[in-house]
mmCIF file of C-alpha atoms in Angstrom:
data_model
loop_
_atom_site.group_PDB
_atom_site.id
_atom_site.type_symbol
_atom_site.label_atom_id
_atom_site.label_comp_id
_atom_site.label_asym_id
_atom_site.label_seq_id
_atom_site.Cartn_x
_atom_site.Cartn_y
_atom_site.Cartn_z
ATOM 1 C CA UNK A 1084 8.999 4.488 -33.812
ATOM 2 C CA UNK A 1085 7.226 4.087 -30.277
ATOM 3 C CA UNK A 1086 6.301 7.353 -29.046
ATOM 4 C CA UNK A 1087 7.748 8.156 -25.565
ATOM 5 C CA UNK A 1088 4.876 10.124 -24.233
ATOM 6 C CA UNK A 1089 3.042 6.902 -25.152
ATOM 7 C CA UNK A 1090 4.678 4.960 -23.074
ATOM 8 C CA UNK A 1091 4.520 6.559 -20.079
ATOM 9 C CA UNK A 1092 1.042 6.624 -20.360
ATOM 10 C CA UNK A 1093 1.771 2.952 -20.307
ATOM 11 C CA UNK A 1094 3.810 2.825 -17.117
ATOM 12 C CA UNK A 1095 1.102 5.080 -15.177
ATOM 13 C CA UNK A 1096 -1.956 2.640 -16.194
ATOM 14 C CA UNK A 1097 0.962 0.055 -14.663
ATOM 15 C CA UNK A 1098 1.477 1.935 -11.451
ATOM 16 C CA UNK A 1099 -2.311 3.952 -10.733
ATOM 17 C CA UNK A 1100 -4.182 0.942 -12.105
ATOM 18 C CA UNK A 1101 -7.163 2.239 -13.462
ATOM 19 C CA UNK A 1102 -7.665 5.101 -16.792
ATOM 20 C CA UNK A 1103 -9.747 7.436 -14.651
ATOM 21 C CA UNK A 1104 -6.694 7.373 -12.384
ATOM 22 C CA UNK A 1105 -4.160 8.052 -15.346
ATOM 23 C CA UNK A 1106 -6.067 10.643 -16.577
ATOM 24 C CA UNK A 1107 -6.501 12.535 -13.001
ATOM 25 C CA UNK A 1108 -3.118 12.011 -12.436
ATOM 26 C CA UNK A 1109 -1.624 14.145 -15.588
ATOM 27 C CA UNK A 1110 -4.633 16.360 -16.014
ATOM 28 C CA UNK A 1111 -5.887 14.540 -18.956
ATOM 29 C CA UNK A 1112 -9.465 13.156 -19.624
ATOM 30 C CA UNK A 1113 -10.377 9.846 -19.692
ATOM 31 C CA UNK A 1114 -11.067 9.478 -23.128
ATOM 32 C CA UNK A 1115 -7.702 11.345 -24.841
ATOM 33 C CA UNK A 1116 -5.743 8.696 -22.145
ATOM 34 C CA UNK A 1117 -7.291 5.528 -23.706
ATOM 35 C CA UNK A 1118 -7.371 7.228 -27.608
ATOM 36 C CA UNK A 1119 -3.364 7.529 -27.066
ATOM 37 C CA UNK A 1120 -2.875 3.495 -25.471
ATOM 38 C CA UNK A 1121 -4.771 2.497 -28.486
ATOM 39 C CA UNK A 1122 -2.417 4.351 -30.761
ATOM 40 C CA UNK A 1123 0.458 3.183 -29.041
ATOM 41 C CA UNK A 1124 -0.677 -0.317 -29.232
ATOM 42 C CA UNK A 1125 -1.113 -0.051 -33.165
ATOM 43 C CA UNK A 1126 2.449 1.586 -33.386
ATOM 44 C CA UNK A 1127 3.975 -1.729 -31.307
ATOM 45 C CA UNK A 1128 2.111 -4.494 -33.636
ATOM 46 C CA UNK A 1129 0.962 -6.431 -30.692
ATOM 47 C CA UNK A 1130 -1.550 -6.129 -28.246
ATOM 48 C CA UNK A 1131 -0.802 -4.694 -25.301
ATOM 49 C CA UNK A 1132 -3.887 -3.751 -23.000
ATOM 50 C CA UNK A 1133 -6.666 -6.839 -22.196
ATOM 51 C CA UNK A 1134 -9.788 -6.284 -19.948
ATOM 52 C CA UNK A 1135 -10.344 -8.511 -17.187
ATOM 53 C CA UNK A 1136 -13.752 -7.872 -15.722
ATOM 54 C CA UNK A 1137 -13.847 -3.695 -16.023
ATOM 55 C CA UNK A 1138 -10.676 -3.559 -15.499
ATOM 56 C CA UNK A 1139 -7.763 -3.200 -18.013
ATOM 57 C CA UNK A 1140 -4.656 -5.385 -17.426
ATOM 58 C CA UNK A 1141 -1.146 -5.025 -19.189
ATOM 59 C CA UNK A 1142 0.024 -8.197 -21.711
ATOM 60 C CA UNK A 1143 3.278 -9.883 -21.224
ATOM 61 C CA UNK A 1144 4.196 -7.307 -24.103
ATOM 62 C CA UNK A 1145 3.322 -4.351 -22.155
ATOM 63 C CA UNK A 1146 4.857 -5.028 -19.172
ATOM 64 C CA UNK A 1147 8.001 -5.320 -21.557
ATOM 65 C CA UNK A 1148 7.723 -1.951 -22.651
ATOM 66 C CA UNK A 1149 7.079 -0.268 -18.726
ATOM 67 C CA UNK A 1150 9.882 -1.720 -17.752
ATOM 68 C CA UNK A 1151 11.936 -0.382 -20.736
ATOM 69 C CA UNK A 1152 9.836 3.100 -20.389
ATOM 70 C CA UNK A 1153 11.046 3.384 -16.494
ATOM 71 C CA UNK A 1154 14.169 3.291 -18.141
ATOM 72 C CA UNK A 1155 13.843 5.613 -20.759
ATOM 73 C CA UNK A 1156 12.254 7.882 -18.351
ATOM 74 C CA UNK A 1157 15.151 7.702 -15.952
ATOM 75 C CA UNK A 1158 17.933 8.637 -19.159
ATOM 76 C CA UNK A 1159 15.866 11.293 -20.150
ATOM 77 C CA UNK A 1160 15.684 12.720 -16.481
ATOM 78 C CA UNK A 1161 19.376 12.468 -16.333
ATOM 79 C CA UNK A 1162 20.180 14.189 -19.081
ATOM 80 C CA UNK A 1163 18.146 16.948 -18.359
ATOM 81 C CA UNK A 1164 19.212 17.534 -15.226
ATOM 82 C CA UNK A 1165 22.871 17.280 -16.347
ATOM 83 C CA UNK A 1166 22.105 19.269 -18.944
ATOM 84 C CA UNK A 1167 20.564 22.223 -16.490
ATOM 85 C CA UNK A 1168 23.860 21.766 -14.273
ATOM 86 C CA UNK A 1169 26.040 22.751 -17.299
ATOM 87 C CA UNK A 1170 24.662 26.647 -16.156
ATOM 88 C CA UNK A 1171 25.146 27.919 -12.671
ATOM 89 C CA UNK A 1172 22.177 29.885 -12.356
ATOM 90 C CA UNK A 1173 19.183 28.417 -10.101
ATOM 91 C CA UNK A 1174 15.875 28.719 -11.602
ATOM 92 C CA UNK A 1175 12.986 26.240 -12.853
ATOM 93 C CA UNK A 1176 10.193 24.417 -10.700
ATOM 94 C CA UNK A 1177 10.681 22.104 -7.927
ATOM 95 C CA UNK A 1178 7.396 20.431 -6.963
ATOM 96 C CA UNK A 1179 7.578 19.899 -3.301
ATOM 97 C CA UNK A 1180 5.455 17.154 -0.862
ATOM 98 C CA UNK A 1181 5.876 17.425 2.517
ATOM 99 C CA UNK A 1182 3.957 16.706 5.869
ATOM 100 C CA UNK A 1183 2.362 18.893 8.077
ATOM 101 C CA UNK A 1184 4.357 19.548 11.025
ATOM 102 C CA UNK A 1185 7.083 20.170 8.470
ATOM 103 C CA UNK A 1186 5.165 22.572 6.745
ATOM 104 C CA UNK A 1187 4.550 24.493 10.185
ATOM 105 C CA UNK A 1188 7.756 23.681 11.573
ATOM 106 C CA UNK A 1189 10.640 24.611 7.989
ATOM 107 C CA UNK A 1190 8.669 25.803 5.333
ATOM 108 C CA UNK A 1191 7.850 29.413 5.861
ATOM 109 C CA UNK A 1192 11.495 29.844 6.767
ATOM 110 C CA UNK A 1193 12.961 27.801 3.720
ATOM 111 C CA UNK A 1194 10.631 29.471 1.695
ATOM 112 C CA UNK A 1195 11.689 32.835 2.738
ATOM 113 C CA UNK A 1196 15.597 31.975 2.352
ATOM 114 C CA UNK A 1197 15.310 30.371 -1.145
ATOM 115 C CA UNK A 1198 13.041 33.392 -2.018
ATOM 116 C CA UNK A 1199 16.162 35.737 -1.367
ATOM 117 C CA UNK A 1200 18.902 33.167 -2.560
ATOM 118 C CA UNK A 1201 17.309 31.962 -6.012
ATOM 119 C CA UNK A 1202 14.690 34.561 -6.887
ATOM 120 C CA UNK A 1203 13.920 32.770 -10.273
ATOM 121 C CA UNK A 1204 13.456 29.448 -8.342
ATOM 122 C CA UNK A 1205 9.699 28.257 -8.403
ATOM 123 C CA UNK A 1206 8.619 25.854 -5.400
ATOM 124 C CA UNK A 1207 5.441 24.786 -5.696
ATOM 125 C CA UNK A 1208 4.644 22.494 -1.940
ATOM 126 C CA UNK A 1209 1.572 20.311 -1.539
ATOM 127 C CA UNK A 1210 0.728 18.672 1.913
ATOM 128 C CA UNK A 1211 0.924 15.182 1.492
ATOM 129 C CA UNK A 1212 1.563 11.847 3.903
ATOM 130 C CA UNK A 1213 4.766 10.086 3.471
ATOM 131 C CA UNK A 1214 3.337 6.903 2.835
ATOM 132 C CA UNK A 1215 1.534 8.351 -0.236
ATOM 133 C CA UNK A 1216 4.283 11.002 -1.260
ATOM 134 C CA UNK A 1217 7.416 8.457 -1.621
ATOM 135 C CA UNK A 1218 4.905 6.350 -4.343
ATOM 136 C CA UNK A 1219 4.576 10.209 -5.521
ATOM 137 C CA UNK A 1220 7.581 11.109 -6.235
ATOM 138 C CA UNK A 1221 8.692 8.004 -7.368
ATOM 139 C CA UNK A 1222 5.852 8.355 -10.254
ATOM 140 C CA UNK A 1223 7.266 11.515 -10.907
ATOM 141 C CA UNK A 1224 4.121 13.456 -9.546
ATOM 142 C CA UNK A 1225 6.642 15.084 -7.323
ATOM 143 C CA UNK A 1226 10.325 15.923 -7.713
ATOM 144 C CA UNK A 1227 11.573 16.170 -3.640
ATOM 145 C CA UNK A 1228 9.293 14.869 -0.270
ATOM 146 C CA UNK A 1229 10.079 15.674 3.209
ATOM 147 C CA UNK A 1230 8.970 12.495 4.851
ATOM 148 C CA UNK A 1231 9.095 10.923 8.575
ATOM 149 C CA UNK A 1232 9.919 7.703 10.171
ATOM 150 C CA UNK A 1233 8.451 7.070 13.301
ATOM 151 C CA UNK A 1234 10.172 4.175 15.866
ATOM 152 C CA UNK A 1235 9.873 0.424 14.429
ATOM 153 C CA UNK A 1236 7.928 2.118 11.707
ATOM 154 C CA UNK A 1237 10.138 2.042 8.405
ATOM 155 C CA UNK A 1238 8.987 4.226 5.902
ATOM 156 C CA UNK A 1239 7.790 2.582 2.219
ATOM 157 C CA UNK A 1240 11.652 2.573 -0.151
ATOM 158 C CA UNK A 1241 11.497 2.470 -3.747
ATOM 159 C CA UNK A 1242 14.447 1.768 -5.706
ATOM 160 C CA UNK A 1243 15.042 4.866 -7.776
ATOM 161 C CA UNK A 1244 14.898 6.986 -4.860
ATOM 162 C CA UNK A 1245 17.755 8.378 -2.737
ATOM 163 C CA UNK A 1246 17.288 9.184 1.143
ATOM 164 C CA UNK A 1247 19.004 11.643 2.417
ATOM 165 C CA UNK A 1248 18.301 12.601 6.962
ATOM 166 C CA UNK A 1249 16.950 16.091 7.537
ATOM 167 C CA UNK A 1250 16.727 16.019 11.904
ATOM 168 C CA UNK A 1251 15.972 13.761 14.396
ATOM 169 C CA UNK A 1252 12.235 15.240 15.996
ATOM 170 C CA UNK A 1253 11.876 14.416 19.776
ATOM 171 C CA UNK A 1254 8.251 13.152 20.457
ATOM 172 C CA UNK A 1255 7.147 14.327 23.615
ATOM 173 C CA UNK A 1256 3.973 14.018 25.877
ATOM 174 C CA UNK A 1257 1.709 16.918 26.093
ATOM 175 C CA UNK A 1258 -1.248 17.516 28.353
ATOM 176 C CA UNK A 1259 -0.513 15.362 31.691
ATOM 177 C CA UNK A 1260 2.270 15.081 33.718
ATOM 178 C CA UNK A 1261 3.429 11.885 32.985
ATOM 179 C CA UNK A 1262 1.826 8.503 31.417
ATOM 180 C CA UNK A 1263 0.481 7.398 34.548
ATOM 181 C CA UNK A 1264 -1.460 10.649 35.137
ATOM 182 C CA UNK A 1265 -2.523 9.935 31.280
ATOM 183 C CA UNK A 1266 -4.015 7.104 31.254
ATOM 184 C CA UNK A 1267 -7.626 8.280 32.311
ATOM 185 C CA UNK A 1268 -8.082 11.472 30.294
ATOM 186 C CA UNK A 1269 -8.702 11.539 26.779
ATOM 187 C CA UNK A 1270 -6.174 11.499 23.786
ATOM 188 C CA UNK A 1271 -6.215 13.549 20.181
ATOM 189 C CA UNK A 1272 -4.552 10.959 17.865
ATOM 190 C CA UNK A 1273 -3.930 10.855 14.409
ATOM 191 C CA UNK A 1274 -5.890 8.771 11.907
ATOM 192 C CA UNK A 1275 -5.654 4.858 12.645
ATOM 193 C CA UNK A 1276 -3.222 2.971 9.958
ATOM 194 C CA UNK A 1277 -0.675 6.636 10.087
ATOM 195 C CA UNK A 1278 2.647 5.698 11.620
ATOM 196 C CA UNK A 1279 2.017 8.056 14.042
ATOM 197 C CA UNK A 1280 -0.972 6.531 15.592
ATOM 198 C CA UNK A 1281 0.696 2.944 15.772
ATOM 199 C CA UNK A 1282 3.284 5.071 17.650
ATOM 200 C CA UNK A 1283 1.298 6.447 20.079
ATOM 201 C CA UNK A 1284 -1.163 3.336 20.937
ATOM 202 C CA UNK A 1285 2.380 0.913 21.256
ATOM 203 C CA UNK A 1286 3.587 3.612 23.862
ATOM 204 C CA UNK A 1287 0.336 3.875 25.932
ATOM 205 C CA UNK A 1288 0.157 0.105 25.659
ATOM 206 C CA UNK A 1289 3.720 -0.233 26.807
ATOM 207 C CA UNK A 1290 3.217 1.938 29.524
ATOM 208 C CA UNK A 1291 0.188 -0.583 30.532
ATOM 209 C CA UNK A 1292 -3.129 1.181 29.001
ATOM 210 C CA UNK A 1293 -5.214 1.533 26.173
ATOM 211 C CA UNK A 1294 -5.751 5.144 25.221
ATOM 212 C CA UNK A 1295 -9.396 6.453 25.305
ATOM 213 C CA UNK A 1296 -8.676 7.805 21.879
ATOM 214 C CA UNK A 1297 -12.069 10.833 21.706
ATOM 215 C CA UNK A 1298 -10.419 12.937 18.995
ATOM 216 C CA UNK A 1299 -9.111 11.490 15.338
ATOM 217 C CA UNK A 1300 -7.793 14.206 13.072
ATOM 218 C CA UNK A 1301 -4.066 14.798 11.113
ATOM 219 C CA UNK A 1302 -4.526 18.283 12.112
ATOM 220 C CA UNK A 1303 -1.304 18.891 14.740
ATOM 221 C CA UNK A 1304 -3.034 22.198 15.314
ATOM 222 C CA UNK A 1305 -6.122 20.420 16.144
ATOM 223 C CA UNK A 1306 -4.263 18.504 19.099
ATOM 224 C CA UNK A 1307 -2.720 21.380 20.327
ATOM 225 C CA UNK A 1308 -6.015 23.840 20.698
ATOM 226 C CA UNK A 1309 -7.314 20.508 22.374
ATOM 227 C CA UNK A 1310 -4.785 20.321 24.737
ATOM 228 C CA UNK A 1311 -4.655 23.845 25.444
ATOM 229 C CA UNK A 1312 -7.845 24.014 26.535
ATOM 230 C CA UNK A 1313 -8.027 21.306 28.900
ATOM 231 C CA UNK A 1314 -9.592 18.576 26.662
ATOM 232 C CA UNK A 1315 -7.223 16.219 25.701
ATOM 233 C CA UNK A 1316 -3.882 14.907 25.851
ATOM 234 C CA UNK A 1317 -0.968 13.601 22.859
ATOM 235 C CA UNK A 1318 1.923 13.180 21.743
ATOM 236 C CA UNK A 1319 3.504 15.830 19.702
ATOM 237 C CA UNK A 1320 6.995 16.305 17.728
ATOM 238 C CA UNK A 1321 9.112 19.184 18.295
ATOM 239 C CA UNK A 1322 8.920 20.132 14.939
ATOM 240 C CA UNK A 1323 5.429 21.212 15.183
ATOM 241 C CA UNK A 1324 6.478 24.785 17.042
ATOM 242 C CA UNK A 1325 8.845 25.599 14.460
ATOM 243 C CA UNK A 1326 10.642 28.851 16.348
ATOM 244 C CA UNK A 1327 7.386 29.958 18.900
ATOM 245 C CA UNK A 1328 7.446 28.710 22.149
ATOM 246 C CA UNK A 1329 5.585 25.896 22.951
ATOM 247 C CA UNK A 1330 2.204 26.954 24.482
ATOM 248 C CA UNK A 1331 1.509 23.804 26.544
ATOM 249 C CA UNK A 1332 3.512 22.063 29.176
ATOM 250 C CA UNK A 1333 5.921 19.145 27.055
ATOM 251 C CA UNK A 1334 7.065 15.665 29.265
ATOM 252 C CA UNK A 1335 9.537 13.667 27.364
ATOM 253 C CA UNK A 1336 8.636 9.907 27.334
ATOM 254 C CA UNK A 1337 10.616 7.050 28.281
ATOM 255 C CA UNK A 1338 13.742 6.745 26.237
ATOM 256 C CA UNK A 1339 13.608 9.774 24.603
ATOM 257 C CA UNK A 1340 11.746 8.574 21.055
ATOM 258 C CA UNK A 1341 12.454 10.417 18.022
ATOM 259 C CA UNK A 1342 11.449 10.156 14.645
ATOM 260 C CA UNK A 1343 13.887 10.525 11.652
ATOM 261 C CA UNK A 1344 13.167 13.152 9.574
ATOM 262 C CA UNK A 1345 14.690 12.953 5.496
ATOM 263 C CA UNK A 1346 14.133 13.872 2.419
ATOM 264 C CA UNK A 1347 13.552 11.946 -1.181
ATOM 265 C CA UNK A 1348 13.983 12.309 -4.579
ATOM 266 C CA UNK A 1349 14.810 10.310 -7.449
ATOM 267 C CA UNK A 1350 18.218 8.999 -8.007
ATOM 268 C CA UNK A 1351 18.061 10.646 -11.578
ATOM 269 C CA UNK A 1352 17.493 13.855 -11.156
ATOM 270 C CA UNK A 1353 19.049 14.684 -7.217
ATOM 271 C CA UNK A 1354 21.934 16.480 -8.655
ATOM 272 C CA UNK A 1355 19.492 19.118 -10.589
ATOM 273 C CA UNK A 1356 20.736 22.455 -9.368
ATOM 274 C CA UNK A 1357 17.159 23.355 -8.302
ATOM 275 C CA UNK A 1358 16.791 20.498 -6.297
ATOM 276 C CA UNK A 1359 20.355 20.632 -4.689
ATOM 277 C CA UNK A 1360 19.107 24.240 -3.974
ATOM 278 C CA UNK A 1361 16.088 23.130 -2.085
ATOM 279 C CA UNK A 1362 17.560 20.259 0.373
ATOM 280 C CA UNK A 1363 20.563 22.704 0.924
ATOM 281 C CA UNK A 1364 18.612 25.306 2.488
ATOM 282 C CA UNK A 1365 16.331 22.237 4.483
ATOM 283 C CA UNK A 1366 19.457 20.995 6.117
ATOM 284 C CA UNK A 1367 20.653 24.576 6.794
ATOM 285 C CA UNK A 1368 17.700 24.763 9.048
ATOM 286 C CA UNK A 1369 17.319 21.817 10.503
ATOM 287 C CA UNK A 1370 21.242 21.759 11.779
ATOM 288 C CA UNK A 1371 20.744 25.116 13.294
ATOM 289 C CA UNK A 1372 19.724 26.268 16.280
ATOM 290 C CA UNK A 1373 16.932 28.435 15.176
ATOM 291 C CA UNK A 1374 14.458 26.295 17.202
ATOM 292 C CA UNK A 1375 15.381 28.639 19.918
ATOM 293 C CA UNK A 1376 12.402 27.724 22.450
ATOM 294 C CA UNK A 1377 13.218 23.983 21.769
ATOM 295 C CA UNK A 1378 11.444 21.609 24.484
ATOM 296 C CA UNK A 1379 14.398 20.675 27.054
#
């Protein structure tokens, strides 16, 4: 009898790559991770795990079993959740990634309303960048994201997870008047190889200039307190004010760009009450008109 917990330690040397990265990745140490593949590989008869180099690579065998594990994994899920349906009451732990703007912009008030609404419900939110927390939650480090999608930027898809749209976020200019007047101060961007960044260089270079790009940081409050005081200019979403007034003056660009705003979670366990709970009170938000100092 192959043991399940086992196997997923399998399918997480499949998708992280390495044992340190296994082990960091389910609080375990290095050692206990490869002490349990080794057991698992005397349970299956056949080897399953052979180093290349310094690296450890799955057999033919192994890759079997992951692909039967994701499987497995996906029933169990299932179950459970259909299992925690059966009861009406909300409770449990719903491990949340989202991105920072979001964070500013929905959490404090989602977390107030779910507080009131499901008092036994436990969110527990890390900041984390789509790109990253989609893989995330598809390796079950996560149970919901709230990611973005910038213009002719598609976010990352993986199979077993659903996508459901949260708001469309206006991206406006802050800091100059208009692109012209921007194109000889100096720009806060986000880090290069973000969506958001590829965003902002195509529509400087559309608008026929390359942005003198002084200040690199994710940090939307960073960009703001820069163009506050006079020392740079961006591109920031609505989102980021959440229900304050902007503080700086807001242009909207040419066209009116938006980026889509959703949330994630796998296919198997979307219809857990908890979960349910959690994009319910998301979408409440974002459909209503709370953002009552929105740019116009």
């Amino acid at each position: 009898m192959l043991d399940l917990r086992r196997l997923r330690l399998l399918r997480e040397l499949k998708l992280r790559g390495t044992v340190g990265a296994v082990a960091a990745a389910l609080s375990f140490s290095p050692s206990a991770v490869s002490q349990q593949l080794a057991l698992l590989e005397r349970e299956a008869g056949v080897a399953l795990l052979t180093r290349v180099g310094r690296r450890l690579q799955l057999t033919p065998a192994a890759e079997v079993l992951v692909e039967h594990t994701a499987a497995l994994l996906e029933r169990v899920e299932l179950m459970e959740s259909e299992l925690v349906g059966a009861t009406t009451a909300v409770g449990g732990t719903v491990r949340l990634a989202v991105f920072q703007s979001a964070v500013l912009g929905l959490l404090p008030r989602a977390l107030t309303e779910l507080r009131q609404r499901h008092p036994s419900l436990r969110v527990e939110v890390v900041q984390r960048e789509p790109e990253h927390a989609l893989f995330e939650v598809w390796a079950r480090d996560f149970d919901l994201v709230v990611a973005e999608q910038y213009p002719a930027h598609t976010a990352p898809r993986q199979p077993e997870l659903d996508r459901v749209p949260l708001l469309r976020d206006e991206l406006r200019l802050a800091g100059a008047p208009s692109l012209t007047d921007a194109a000889d101060l100096p720009w806060a961007m986000e880090p290069r190889g973000t969506a958001s960044r590829h965003f902002a260089e195509q529509v400087c270079r559309q608008a026929g200039f390359e942005p003198d790009v002084r200040f690199e940081t994710a940090d939307l409050q960073a960009h703001i307190r820069l163009v506050e005081s006079g020392n740079a200019c961006a591109i920031l979403p609505d989102l980021v004010w959440g229900v304050d007034a902007p503080t700086v003056a807001l242009v909207s660009l040419p066209g009116r760009p938006h980026r889509d705003v959703f949330t994630s979670a796998r296919l198997s366990s979307a219809d857990r009450p908890a979960i349910v709970a959690v994009r319910s009170v998301l979408a409440g938000l974002a459909g209503s008109r709370w953002r009552t100092h929105r740019p116009t």
